Short mmCIF file of C-alpha atoms in Angstrom, two decimals:
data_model
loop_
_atom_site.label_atom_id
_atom_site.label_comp_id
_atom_site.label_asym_id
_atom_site.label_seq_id
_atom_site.Cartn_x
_atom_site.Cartn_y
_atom_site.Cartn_z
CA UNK C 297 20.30 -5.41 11.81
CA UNK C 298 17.07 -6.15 11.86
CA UNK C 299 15.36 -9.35 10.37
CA UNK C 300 11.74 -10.48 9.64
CA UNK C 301 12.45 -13.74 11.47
CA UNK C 302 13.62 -12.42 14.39
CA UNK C 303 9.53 -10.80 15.29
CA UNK C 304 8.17 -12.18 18.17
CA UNK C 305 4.86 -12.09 16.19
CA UNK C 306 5.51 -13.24 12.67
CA UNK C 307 2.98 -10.18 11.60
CA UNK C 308 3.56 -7.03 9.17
CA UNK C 309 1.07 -3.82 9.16
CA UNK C 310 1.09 -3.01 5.40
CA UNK C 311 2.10 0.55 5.29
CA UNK C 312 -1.74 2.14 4.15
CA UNK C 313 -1.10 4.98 2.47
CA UNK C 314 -3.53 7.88 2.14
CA UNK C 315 -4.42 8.47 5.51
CA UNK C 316 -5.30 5.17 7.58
CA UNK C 317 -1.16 4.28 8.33
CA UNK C 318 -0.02 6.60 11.29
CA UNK C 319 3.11 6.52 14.06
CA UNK C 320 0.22 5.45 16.33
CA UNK C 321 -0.78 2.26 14.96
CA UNK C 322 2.69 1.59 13.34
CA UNK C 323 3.89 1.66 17.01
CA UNK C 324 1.07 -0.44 18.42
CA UNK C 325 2.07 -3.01 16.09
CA UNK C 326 5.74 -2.33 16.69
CA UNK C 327 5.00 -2.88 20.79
CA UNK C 328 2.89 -6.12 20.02
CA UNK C 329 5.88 -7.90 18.63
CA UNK C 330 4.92 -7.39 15.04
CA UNK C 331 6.04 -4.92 12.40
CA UNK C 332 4.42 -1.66 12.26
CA UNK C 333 4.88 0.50 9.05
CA UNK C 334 4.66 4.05 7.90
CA UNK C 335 3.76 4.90 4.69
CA UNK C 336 6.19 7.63 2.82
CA UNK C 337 3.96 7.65 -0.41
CA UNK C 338 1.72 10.97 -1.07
CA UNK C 339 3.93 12.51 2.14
CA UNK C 340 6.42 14.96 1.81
CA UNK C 341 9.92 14.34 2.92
CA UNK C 342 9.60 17.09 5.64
CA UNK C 343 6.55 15.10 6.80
CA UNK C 344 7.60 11.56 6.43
CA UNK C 345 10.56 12.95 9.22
CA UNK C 346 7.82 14.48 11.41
CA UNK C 347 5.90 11.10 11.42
CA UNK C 348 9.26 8.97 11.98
CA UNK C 349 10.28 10.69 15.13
CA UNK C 350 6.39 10.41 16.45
CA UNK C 351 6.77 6.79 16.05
CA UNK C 352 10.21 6.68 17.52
CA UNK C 353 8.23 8.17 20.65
CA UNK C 354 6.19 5.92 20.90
CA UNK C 355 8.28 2.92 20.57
CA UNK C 356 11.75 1.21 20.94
CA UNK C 357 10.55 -1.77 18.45
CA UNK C 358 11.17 -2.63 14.88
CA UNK C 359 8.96 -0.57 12.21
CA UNK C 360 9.27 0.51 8.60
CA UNK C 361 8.60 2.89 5.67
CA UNK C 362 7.42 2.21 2.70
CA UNK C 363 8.72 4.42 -0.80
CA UNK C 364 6.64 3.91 -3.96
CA UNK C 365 8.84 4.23 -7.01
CA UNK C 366 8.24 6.85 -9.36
CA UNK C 367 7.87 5.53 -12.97
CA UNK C 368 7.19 6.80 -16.54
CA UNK C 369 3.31 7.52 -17.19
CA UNK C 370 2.13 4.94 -19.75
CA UNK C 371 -0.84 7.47 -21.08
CA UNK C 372 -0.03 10.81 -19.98
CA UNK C 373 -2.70 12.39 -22.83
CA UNK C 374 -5.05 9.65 -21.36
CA UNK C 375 -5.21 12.20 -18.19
CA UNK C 376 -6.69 15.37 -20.04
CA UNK C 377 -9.53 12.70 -21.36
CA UNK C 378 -10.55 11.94 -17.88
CA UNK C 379 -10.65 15.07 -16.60
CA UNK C 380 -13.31 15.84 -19.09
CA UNK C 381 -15.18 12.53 -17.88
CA UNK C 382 -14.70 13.85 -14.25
CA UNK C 383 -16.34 17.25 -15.30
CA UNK C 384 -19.97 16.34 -13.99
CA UNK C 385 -18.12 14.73 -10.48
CA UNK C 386 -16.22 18.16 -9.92
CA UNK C 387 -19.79 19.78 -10.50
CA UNK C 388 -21.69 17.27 -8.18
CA UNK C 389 -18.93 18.04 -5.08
CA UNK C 390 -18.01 21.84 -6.24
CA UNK C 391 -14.41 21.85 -6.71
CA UNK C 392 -11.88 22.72 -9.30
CA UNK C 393 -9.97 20.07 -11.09
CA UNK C 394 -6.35 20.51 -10.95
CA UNK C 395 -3.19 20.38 -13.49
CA UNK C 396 -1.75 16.84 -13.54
CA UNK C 397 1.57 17.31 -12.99
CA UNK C 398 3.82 14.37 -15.09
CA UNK C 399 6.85 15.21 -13.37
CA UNK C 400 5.85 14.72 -9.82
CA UNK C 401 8.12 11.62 -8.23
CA UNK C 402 6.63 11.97 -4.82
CA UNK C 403 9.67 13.71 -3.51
CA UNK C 404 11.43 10.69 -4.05
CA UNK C 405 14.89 12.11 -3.72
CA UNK C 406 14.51 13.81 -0.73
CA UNK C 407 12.79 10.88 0.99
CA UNK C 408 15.84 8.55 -0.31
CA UNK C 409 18.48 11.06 1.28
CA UNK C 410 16.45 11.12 4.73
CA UNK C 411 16.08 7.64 4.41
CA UNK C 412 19.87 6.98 4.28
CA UNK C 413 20.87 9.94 6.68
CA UNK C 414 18.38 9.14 9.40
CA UNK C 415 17.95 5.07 8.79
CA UNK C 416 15.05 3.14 10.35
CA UNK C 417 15.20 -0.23 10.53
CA UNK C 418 13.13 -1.53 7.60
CA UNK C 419 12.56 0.31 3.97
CA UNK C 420 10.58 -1.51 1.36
CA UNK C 421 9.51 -0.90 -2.11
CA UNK C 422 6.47 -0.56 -4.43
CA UNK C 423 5.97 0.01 -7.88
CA UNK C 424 8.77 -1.15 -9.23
CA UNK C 425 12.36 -2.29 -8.54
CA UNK C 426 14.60 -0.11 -6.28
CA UNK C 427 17.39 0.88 -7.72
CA UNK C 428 20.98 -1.13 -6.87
CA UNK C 429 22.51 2.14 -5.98
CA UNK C 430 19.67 2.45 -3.66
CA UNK C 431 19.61 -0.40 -2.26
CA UNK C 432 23.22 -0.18 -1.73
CA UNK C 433 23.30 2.97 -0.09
CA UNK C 434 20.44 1.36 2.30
CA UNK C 435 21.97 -1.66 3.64
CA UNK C 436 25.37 0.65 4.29
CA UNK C 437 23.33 2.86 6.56
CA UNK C 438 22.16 -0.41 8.40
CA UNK C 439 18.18 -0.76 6.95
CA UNK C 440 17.04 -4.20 5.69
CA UNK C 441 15.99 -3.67 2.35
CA UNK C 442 12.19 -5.22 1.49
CA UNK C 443 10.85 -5.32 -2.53
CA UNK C 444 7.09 -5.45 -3.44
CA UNK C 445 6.75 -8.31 -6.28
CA UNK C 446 3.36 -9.45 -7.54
CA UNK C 447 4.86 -12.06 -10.06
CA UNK C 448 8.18 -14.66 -10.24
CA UNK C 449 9.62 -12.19 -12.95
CA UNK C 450 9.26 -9.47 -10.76
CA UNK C 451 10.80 -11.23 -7.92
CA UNK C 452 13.97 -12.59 -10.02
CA UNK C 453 14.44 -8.89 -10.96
CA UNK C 454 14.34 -7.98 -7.55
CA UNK C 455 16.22 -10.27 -5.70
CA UNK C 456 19.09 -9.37 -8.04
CA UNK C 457 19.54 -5.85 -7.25
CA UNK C 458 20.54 -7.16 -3.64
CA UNK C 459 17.62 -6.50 -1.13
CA UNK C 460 17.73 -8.48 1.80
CA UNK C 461 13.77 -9.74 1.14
CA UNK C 462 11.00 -9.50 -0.96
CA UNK C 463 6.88 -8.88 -0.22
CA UNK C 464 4.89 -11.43 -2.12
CA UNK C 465 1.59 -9.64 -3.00
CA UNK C 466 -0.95 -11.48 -4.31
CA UNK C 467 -4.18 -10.38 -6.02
CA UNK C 468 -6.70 -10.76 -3.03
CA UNK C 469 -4.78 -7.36 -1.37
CA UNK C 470 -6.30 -4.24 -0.88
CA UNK C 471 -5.17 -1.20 -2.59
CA UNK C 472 -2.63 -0.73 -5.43
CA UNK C 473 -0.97 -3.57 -6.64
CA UNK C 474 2.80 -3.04 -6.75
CA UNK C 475 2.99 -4.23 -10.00
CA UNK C 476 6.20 -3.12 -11.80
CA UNK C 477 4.78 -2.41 -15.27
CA UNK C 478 1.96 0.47 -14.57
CA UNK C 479 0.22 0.01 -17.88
CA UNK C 480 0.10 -3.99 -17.27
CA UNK C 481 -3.43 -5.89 -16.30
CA UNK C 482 -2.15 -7.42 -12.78
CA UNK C 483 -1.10 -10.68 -12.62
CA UNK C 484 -4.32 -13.12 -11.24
CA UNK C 485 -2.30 -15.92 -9.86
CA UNK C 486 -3.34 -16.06 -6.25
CA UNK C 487 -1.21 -16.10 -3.18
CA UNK C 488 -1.39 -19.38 -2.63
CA UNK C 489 0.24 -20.26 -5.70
CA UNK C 490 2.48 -17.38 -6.73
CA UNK C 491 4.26 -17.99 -3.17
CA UNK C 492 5.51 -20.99 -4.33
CA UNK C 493 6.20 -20.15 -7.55
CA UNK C 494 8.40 -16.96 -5.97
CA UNK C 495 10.46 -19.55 -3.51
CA UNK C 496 11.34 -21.86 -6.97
CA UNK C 497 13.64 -18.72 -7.84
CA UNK C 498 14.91 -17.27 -4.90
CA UNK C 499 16.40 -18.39 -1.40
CA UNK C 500 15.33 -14.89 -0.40
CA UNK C 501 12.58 -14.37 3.17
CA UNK C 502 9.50 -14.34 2.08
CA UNK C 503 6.65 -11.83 3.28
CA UNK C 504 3.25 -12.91 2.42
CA UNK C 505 0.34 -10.57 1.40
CA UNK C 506 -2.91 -10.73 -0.19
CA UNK C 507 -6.62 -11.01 1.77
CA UNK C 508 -4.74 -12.19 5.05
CA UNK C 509 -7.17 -11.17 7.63
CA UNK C 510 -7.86 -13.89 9.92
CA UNK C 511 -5.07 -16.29 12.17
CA UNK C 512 -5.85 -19.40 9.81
CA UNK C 513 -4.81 -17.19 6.72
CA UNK C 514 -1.78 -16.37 8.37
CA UNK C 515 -1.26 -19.44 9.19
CA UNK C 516 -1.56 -20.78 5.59
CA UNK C 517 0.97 -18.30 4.11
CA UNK C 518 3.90 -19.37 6.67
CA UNK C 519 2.76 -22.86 5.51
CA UNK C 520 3.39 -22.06 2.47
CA UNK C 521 7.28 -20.78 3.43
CA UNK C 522 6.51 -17.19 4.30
CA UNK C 523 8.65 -16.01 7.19
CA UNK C 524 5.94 -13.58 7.98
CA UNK C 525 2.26 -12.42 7.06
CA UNK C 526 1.53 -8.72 5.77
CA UNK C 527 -1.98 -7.35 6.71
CA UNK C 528 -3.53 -4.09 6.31
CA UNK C 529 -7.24 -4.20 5.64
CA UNK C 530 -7.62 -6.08 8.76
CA UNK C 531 -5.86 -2.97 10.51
CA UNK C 532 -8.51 -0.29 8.71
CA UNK C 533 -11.04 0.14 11.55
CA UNK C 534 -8.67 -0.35 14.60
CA UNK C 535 -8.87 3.44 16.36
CA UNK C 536 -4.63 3.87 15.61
CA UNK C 537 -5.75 3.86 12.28
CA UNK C 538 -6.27 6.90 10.26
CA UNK C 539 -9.11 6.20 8.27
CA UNK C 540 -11.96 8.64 7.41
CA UNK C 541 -15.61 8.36 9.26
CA UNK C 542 -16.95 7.38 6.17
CA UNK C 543 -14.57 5.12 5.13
CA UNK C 544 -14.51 3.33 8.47
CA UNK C 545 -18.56 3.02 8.09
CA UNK C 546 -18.22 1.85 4.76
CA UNK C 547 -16.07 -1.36 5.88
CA UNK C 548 -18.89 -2.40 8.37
CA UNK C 549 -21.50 -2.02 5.79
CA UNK C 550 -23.31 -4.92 4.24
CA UNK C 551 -24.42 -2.66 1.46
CA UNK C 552 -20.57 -2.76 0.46
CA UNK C 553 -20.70 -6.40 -0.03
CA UNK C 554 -18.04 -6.03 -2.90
CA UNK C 555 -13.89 -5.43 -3.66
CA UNK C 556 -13.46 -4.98 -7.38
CA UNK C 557 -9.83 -3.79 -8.95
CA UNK C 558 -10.09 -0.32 -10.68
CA UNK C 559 -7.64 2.64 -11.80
CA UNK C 560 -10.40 5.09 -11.49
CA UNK C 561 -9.36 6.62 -8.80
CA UNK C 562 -5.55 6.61 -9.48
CA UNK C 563 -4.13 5.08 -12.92
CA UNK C 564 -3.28 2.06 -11.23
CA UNK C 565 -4.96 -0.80 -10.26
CA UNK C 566 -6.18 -1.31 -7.37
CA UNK C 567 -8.65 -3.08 -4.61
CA UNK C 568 -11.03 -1.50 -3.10
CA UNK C 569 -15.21 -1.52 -1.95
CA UNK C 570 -16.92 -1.29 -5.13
CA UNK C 571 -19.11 2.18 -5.16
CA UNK C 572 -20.80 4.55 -7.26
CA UNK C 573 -17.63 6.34 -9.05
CA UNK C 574 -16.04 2.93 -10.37
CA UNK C 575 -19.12 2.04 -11.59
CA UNK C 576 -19.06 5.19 -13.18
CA UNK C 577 -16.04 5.86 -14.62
CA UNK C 578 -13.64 2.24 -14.49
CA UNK C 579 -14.00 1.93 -18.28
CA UNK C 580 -12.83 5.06 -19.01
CA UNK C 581 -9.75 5.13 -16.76
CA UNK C 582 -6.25 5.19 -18.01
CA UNK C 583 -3.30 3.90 -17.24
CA UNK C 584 -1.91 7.34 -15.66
CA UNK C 585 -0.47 7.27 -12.14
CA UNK C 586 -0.14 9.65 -10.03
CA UNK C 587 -2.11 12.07 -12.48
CA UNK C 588 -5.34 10.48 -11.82
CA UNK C 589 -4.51 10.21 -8.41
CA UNK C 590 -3.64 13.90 -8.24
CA UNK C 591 -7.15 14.54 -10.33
CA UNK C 592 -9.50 12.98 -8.19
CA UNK C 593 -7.67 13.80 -4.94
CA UNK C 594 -10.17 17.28 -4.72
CA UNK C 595 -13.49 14.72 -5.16
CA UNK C 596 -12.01 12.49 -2.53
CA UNK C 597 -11.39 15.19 -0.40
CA UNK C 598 -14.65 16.60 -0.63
CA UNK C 599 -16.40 13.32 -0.23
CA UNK C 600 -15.15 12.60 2.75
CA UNK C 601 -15.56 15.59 4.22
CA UNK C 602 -19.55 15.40 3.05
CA UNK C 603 -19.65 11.79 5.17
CA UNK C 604 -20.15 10.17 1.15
CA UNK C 605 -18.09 6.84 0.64
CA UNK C 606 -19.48 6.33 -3.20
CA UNK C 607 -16.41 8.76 -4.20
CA UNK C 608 -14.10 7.72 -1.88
CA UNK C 609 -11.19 5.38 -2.72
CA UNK C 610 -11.99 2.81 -0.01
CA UNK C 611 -8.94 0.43 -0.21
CA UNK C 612 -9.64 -2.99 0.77
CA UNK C 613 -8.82 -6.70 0.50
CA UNK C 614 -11.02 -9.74 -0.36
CA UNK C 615 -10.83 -10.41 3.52
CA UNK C 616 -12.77 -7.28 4.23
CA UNK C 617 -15.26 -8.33 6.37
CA UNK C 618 -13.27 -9.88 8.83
CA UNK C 619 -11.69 -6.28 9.38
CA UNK C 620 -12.59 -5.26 13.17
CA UNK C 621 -12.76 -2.12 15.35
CA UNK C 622 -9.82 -3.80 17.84
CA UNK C 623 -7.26 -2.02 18.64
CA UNK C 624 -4.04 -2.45 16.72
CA UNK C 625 -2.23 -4.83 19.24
CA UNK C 626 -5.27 -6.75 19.32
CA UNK C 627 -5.51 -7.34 16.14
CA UNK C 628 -1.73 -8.27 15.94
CA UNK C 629 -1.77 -10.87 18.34
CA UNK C 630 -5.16 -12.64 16.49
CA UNK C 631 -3.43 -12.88 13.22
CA UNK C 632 -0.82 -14.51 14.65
CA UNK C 633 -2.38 -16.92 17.34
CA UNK C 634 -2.46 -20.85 16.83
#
């Protein structure tokens, strides 16, 4: 079975969902000695297979996938409010807003079935605890079992439903905080500290997360008693990665000199270059994942394909501007040097 300290490079490629994480650059990782990761979140089941055998292809080393965890929507009526705020956006870019949909869980069951019929080495969590049945099922089928925790709550919780190790994310991450509770403000405690504050109540391997972008912030976290560092805005502009023109532009930009933590774009918050829309709409966002998500995915969509980052979602950590166009293995074996 597979087992964080066993990496030859004590580096994780955070699973970027929405586009940037693909079998190429999970396997690029995978081949440099680190962890690469896939991203099952906003996939279907059907294609979350498709993109597991491409990375099997292209390599015979460890890699994951990542599940986000469905969970109830704190202010569903919130939703119909934005969508009249969004009214002048869907005008600006000439789309149609669509129907939130409350029920959607991401094809969560399917996912969990493949998952378990067709096991990969590594699953992990975000968004809230797995379930123990889950987890269960998991380790049977031979998959180490990772949690996302942003706080030492979160982490006893975790830890008890039996998964072999927990993700430490701290605030300076980019993207959505896996924060358990979707209607809470996240937790500010910085990696730094909340590391050690996550090792006083549990024996469990720690990953590190949060801002890592350089070797000497890597080097800090396994300091600090991680077995391992997670990065994934330092992966953003490699060529493996998936990210849009724009968005790629965007993160060499001085203009975007910025990270700010919104829910406009999706309910929940998250990290990312501040631009025109959260400027424009942050105070009026609710806490309603995945319908925001699934109301501004049109504007995104038609953003990027106009080359316009100010209504893009552009995920990204504090670290930001030490993200470079290397490739992937490049970049793996610079976190982890010295």
């Amino acid at each position: 079975m597979f087992d964080p300290r066993d990496l030859r490079l004590p580096v994780v490629q955070a699973p970027l969902a929405g586009g940037p994480g693909t079998p190429e650059l999970a396997a690029a990782v995978a081949e440099a000695g680190g962890l690469g990761f896939l991203a099952a979140g906003y996939r279907t089941a059907d294609g979350l297979g498709e993109q597991i055998g491409a990375t099997r292809a292209r390599t015979t080393g460890p890699f994951g996938v990542n599940v986000f965890v469905p969970r109830p929507v704190p202010d569903p009526a919130g939703a119909e409010r934005y969508r009249a705020e969004l009214a002048d956006e869907a005008a600006r870019y000439g789309v149609a807003l669509p129907d939130p949909d409350p029920a959607d869980t991401d094809d969560w069951d399917a996912k969990l079935r493949l998952l378990i019929d067709d096991p990969v080495p590594v699953v992990s969590f975000t968004f809230g605890p797995p379930p123990a049945r889950v987890v269960s099922a998991l380790r049977a089928a031979g998959s180490w079992v990772i949690a996302t925790v942003t706080t030492r709550d979160e982490a006893r919780e975790a830890a008890a439903l039996g998964v072999h190790a927990l993700c430490v994310q701290g605030p300076e991450a980019g993207g959505h905080r896996g924060t358990f509770d979707p209607a809470a403000d996240p937790d500010p405690t910085p990696l730094a500290a909340l590391l050690p504050a996550v090792r006083a109540v549990t024996a469990l391997p720690l990953i590190a997360a949060g801002g890592l972008t350089t070797r000497r912030d890597v080097a800090a976290a396994l300091a600090a008693g991680a077995v391992a560092a997670q990065a994934g805005t330092a992966y953003l502009r490699s060529p493996e990665a998936g990210t849009s023109p724009p968005y790629r532009a965007a993160l060499a930009d001085p203009a975007f000199d910025a990270t700010v933590v919104t829910r406009a774009f999706t309910g929940r918050p998250a990290r990312g270059l501040r631009n025109r829309f959260i400027d424009a709409h942050d105070a009026a966002a609710p806490a309603a994942y995945p319908l925001l998500h699934q109301l501004t995915r049109p504007l995104r969509a038609a953003a990027a394909a106009a080359g316009d980052p100010h209504a893009l979602s552009l995920w990204a950590g504090t670290g930001h501007r030490h993200a470079t166009a290397e490739p992937a293995a490049d970049v793996t074996r610079r976190l982890a040097a010295g």
